[in-house]
CSV table of C-alpha atoms in Angstrom, one decimal:
chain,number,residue,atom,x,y,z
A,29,UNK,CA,0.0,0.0,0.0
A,30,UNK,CA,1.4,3.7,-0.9
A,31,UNK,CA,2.4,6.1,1.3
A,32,UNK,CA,0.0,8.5,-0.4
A,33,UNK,CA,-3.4,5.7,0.0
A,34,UNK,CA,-2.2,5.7,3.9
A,35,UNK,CA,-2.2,9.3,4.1
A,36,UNK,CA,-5.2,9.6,2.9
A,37,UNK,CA,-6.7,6.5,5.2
A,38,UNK,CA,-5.5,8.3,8.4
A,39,UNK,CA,-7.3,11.3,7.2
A,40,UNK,CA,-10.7,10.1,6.5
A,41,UNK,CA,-10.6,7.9,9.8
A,42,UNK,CA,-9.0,11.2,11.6
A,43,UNK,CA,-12.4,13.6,10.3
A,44,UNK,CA,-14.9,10.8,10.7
A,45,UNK,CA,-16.1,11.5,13.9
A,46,UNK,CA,-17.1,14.9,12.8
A,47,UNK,CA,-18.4,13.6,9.5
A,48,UNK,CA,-20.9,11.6,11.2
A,49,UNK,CA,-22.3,13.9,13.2
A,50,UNK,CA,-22.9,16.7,11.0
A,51,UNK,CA,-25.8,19.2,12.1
A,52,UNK,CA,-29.4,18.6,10.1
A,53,UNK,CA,-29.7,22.7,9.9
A,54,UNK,CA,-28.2,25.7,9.7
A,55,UNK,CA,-27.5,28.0,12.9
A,56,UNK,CA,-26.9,31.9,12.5
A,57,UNK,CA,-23.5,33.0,11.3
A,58,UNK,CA,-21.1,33.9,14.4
A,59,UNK,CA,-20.7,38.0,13.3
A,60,UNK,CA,-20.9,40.8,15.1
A,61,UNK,CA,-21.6,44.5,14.1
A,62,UNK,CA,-19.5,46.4,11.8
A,63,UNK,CA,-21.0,49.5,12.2
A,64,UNK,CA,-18.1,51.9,13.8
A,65,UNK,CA,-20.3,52.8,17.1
A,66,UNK,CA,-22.3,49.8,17.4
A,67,UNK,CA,-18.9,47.2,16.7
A,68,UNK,CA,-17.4,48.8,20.1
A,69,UNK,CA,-20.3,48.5,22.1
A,70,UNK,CA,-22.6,46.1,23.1
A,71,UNK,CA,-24.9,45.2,20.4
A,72,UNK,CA,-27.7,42.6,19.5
A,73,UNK,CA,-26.5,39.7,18.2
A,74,UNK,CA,-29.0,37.2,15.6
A,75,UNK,CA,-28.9,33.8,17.5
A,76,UNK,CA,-31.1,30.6,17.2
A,77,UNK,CA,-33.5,29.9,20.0
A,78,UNK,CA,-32.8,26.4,19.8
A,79,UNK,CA,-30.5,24.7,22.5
A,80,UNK,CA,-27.2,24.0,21.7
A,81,UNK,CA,-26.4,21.1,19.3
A,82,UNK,CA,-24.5,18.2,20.1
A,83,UNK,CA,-23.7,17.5,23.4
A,84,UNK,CA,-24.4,21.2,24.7
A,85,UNK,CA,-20.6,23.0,24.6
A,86,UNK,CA,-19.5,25.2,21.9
A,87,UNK,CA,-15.9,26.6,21.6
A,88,UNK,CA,-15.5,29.4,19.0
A,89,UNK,CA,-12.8,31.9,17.7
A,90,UNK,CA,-13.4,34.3,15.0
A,91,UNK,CA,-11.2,37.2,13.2
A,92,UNK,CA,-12.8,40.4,11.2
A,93,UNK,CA,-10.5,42.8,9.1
A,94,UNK,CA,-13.0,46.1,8.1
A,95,UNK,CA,-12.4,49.2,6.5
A,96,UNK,CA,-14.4,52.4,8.0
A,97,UNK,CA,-15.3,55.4,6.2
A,98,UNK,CA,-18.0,57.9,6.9
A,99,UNK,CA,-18.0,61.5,5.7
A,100,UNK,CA,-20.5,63.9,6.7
A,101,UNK,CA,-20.9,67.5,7.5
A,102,UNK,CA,-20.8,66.6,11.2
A,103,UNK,CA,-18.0,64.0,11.3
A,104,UNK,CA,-15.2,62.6,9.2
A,105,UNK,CA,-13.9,58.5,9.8
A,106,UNK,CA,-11.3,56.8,7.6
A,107,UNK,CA,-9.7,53.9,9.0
A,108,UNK,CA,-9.4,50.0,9.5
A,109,UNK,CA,-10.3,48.1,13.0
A,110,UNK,CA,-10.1,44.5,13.2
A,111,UNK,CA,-12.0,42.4,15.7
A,112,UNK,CA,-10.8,39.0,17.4
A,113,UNK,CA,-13.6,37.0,19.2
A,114,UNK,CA,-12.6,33.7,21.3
A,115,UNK,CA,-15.6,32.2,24.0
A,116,UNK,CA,-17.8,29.4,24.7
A,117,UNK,CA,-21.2,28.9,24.7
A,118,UNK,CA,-23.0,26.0,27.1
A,119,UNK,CA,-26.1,24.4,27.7
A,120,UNK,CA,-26.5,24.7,31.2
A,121,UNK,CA,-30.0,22.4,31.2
A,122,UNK,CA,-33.1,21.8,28.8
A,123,UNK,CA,-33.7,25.3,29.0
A,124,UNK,CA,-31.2,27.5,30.0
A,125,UNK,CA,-28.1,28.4,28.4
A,126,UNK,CA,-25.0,30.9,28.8
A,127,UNK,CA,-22.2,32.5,26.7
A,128,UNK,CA,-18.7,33.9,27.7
A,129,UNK,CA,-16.4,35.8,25.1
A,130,UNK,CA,-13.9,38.5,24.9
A,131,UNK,CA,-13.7,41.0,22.2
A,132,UNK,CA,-10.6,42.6,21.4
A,133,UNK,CA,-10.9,45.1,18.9
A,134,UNK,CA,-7.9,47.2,17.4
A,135,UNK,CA,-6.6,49.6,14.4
A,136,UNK,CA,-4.6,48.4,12.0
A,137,UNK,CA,-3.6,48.4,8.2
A,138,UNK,CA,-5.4,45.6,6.7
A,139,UNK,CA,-4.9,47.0,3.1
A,140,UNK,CA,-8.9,47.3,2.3
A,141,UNK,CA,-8.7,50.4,0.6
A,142,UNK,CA,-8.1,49.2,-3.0
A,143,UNK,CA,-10.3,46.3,-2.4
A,144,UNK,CA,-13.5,48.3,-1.2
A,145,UNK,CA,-13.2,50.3,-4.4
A,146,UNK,CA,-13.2,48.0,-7.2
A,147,UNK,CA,-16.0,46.0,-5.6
A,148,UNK,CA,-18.0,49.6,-5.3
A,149,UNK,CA,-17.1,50.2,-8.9
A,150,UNK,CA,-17.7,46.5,-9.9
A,151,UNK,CA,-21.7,46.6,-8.7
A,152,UNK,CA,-21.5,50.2,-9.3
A,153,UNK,CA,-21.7,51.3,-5.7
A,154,UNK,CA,-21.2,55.0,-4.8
A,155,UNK,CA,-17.6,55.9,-3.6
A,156,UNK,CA,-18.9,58.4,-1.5
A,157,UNK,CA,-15.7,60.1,-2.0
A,158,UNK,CA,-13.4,57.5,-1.1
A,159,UNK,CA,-11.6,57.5,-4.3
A,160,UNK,CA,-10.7,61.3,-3.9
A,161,UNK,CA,-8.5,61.3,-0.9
A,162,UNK,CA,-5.2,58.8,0.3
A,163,UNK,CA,-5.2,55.4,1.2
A,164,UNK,CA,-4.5,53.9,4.5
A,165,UNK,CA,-5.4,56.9,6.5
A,166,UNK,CA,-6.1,56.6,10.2
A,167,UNK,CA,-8.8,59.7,10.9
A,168,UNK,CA,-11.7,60.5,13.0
A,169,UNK,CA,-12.6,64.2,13.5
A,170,UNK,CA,-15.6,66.6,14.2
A,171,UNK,CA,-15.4,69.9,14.8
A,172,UNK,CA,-18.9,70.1,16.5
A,173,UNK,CA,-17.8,67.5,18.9
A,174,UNK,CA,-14.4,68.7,19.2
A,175,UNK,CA,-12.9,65.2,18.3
A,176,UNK,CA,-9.7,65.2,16.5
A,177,UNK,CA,-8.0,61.5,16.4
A,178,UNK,CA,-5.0,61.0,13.7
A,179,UNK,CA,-2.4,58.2,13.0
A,180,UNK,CA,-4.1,56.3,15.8
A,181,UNK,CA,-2.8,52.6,13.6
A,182,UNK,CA,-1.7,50.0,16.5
A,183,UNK,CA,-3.9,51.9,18.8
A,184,UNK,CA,-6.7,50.1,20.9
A,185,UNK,CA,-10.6,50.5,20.0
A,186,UNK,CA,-12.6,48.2,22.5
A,187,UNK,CA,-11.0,45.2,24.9
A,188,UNK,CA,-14.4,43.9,26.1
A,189,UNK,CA,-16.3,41.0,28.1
A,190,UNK,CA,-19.7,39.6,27.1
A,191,UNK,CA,-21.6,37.6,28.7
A,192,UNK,CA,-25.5,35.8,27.7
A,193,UNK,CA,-27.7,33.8,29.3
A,194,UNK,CA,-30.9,32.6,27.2
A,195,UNK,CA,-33.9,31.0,28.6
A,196,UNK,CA,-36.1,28.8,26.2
A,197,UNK,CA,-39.6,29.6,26.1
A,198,UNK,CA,-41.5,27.4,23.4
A,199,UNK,CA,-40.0,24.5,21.4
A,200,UNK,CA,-42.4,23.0,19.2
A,201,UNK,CA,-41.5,20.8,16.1
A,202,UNK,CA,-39.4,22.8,13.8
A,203,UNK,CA,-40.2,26.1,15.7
A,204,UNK,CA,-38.5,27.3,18.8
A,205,UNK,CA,-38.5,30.9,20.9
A,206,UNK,CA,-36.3,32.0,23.5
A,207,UNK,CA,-35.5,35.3,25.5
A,208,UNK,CA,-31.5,36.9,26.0
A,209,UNK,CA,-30.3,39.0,28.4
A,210,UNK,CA,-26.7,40.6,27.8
A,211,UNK,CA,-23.7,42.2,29.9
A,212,UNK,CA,-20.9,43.7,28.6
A,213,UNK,CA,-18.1,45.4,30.0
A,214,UNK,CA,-15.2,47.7,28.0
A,215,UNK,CA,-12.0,48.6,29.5
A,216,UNK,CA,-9.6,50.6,27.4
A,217,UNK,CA,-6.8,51.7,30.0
A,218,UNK,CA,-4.7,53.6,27.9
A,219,UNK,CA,-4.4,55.3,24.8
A,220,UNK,CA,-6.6,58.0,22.5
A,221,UNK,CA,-9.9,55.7,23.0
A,222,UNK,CA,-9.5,55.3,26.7
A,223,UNK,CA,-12.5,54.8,28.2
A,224,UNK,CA,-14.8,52.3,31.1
A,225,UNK,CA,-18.2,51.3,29.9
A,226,UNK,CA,-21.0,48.5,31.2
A,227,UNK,CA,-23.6,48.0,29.1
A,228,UNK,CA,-26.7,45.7,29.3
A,229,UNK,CA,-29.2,44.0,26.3
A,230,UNK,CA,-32.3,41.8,26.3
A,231,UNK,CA,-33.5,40.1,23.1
A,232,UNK,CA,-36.1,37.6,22.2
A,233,UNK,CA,-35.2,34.9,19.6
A,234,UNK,CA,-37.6,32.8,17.0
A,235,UNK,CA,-36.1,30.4,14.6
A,236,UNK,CA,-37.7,28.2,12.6
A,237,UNK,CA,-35.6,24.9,11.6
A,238,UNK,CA,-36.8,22.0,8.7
A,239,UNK,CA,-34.7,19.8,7.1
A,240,UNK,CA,-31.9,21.8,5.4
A,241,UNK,CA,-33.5,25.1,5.9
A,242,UNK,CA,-33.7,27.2,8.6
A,243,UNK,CA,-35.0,31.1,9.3
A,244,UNK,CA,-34.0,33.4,12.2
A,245,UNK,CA,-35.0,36.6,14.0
A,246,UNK,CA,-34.1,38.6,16.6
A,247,UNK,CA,-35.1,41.8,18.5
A,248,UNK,CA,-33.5,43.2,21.1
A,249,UNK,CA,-33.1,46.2,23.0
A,250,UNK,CA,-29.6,47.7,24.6
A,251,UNK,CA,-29.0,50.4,27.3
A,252,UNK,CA,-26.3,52.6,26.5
A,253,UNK,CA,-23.3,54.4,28.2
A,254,UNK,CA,-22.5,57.5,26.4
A,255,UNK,CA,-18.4,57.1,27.2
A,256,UNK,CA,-18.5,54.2,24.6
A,257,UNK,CA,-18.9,56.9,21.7
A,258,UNK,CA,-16.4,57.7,19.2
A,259,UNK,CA,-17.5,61.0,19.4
A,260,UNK,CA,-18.2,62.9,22.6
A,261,UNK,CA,-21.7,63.8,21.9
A,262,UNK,CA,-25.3,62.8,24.0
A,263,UNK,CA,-26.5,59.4,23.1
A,264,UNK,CA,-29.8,57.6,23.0
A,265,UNK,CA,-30.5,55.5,26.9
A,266,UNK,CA,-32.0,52.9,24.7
A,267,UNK,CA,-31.4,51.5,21.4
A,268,UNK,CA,-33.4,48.9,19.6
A,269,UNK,CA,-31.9,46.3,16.5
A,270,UNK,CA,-33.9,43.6,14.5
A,271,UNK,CA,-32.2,40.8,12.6
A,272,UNK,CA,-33.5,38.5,9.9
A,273,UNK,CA,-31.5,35.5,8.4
A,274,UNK,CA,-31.6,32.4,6.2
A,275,UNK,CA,-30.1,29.3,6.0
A,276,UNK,CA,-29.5,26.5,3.5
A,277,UNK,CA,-27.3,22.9,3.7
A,278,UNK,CA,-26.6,21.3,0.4
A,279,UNK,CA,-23.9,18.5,-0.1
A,280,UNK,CA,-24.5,17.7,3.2
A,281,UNK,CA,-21.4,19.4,4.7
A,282,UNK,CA,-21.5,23.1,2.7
A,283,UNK,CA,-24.4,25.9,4.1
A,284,UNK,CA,-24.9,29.5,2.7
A,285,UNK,CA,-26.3,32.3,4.8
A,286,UNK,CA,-27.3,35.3,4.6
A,287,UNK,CA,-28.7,38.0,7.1
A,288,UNK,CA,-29.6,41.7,7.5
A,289,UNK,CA,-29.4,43.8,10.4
A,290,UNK,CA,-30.5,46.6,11.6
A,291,UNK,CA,-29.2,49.1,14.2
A,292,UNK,CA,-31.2,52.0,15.6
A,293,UNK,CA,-28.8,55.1,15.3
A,294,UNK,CA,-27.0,56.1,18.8
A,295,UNK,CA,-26.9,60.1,18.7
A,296,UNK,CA,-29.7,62.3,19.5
A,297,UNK,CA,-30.1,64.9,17.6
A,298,UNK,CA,-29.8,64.9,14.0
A,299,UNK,CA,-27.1,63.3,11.8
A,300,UNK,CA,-25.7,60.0,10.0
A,301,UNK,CA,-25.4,58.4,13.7
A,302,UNK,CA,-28.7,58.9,14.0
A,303,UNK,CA,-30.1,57.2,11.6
A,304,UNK,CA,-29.8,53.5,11.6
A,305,UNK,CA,-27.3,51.2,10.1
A,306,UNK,CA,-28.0,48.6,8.0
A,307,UNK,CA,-25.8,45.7,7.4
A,308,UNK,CA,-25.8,42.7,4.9
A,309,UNK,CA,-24.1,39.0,5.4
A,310,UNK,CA,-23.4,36.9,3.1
A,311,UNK,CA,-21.3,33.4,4.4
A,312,UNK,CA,-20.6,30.3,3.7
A,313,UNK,CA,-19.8,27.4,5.9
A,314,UNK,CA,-18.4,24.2,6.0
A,315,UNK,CA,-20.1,21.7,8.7
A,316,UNK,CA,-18.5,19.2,9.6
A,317,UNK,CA,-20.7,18.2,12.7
A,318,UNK,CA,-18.9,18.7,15.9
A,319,UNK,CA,-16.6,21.0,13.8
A,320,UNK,CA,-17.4,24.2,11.7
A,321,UNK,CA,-15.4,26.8,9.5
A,322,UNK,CA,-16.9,30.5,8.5
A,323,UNK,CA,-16.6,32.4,6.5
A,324,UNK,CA,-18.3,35.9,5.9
A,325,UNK,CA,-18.7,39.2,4.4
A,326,UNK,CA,-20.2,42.4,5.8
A,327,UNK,CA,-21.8,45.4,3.5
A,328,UNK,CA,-23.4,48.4,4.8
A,329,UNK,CA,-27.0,49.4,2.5
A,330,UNK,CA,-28.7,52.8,2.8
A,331,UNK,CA,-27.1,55.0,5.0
A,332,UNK,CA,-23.3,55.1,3.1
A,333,UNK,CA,-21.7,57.5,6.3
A,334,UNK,CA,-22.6,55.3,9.4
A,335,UNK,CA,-21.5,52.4,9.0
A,336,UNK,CA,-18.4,50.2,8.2
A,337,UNK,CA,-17.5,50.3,3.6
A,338,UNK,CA,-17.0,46.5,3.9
A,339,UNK,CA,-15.7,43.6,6.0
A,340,UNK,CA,-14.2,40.3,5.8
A,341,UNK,CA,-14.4,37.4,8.8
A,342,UNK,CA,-13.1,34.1,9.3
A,343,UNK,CA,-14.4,31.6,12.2
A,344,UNK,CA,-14.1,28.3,13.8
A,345,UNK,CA,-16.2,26.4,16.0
A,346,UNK,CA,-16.1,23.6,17.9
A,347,UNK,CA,-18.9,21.4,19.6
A,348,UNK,CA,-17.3,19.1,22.4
């Protein structure tokens, strides 16, 4: 027997556990908000309202490289931040379950520039004046909030804890419903985004889950802490977000996804951060049963000045 038939023996019997138990349905995509307010503060999240699969403990790390730009009269944003996820989510019993995971969130050069304009120009999306000024800029600056931020790359955005519990209310057939409540801490200790916030979120959750298709929602609600802005300006108490998503499993290991969500607009009075932010998902996964790999990319619609050009994420989890 070759060397090369071995190989490839030791591989298939390696990945067999995993092939064997692969899921029946697709879960939501493990993202988080792109949007340059809402990605450094607590935000709702689309989850499924079923309990966790397999035997009830999921370990997950994720990486997300996005490019920010946002030009308005008010305020002027041109820069990269990229977000590193690592938790693990439990099923504590029938009912109840509960997430841990740290966010780290920092500015960096992840060479997006060129690549958010040709695929503006390729489905003939606005520039918004993107192509008119220099690549790889690190900027945020308003004069009517007196915010002037510049070559801030290496620099700290968010170093956060979240935590989730979710309580199961209905699970019928294919359809399930649970409530979410959310904590989340942010301490930045040093540096031009210094700053000590706690934030708290509940959401309610409805999936619906047949065969190899499966829908999500979510609403939720969050309660803000002004020193989490960007921008030193007077911030809704409460914000609200909705998420809607789809999910289909072909080939029995491959899934596509694809959500939109929608963020209620943190500021007050009048502006692009007032008005909500809207953010499409497209990803792809392969599901390997107790294992899965991500991957996704993030779009802002509508509103072109509050919210993040484009993003790109990768992900692993893992069921024990």
């Amino acid at each position: 027997m070759s060397n090369t038939f071995k190989n490839a023996l030791l591989l298939i019997a390696a990945f067999s556990p995993l092939l064997c138990n692969a899921a029946p349905a697709p879960t939501p995509l493990r993202t988080y908000a792109q949007s340059p307010e809402q990605s450094i503060s607590l935000t709702t999240e689309l989850r499924s309202a079923f309990p966790v699969g397999h035997n009830g403990v999921e370990l997950f790390a994720s990486g997300t490289i996005a490019s920010v730009w946002g030009h308005t009269d008010v305020t002027s944003l041109d820069y990269y931040q990229n977000h590193a996820f690592v938790g693990a989510n439990w099923q504590i019993d029938s009912r109840l379950q509960a997430e841990v995971k740290y966010q780290y969130t920092y500015a960096a050069n992840n060479h997006l520039d060129s690549l958010t304009i040709s695929f503006h120009d390729f489905f003939n999306i606005g520039q918004n004046g993107r192509d008119e000024t220099g690549k790889h800029q690190f900027h945020i600056s308003s004069e009517k909030y007196g915010t002037s931020i510049d070559d801030f790359e290496g620099e700290t955005l968010a170093r956060a804890l979240h935590g989730y519990m979710q309580y199961q209310l209905i699970l019928a057939g294919p359809h399930a419903l649970a409530v979410g409540g959310s904590i989340y801490y942010k301490n930045v200790d040093d540096g031009p985004f210094k700053t000590s916030t706690f934030e708290q979120g509940l959401q309610l959750n409805y999936t619906f889950a047949n065969g190899p298709h499966s829908l999500f929602s979510t609403y939720g609600v969050t309660h803000r802490d002004e020193d989490s802005l960007l921008v030193e300006a007077e911030s809704r108490d409460l914000t609200s977000a909705f998420a809607l998503g789809y999910g289909y499993k072909f080939g029995h290991f491959h899934e596509v996804l694809m959500e939109y969500h929608w963020y209620e607009g943190f500021l007050e009075e009048e502006g692009a951060f007032s008005e909500a932010s809207n953010e499409f998902v497209l990803g792809y996964r392969l599901n390997l049963g107790n294992a899965m790999l991500e991957a996704t990319m993030i779009e802002n619609l509508i509103n072109m000045d509050n919210s993040t050009d484009i993003a790109f994420g990768l992900g692993i989890r893992y069921f024990l």
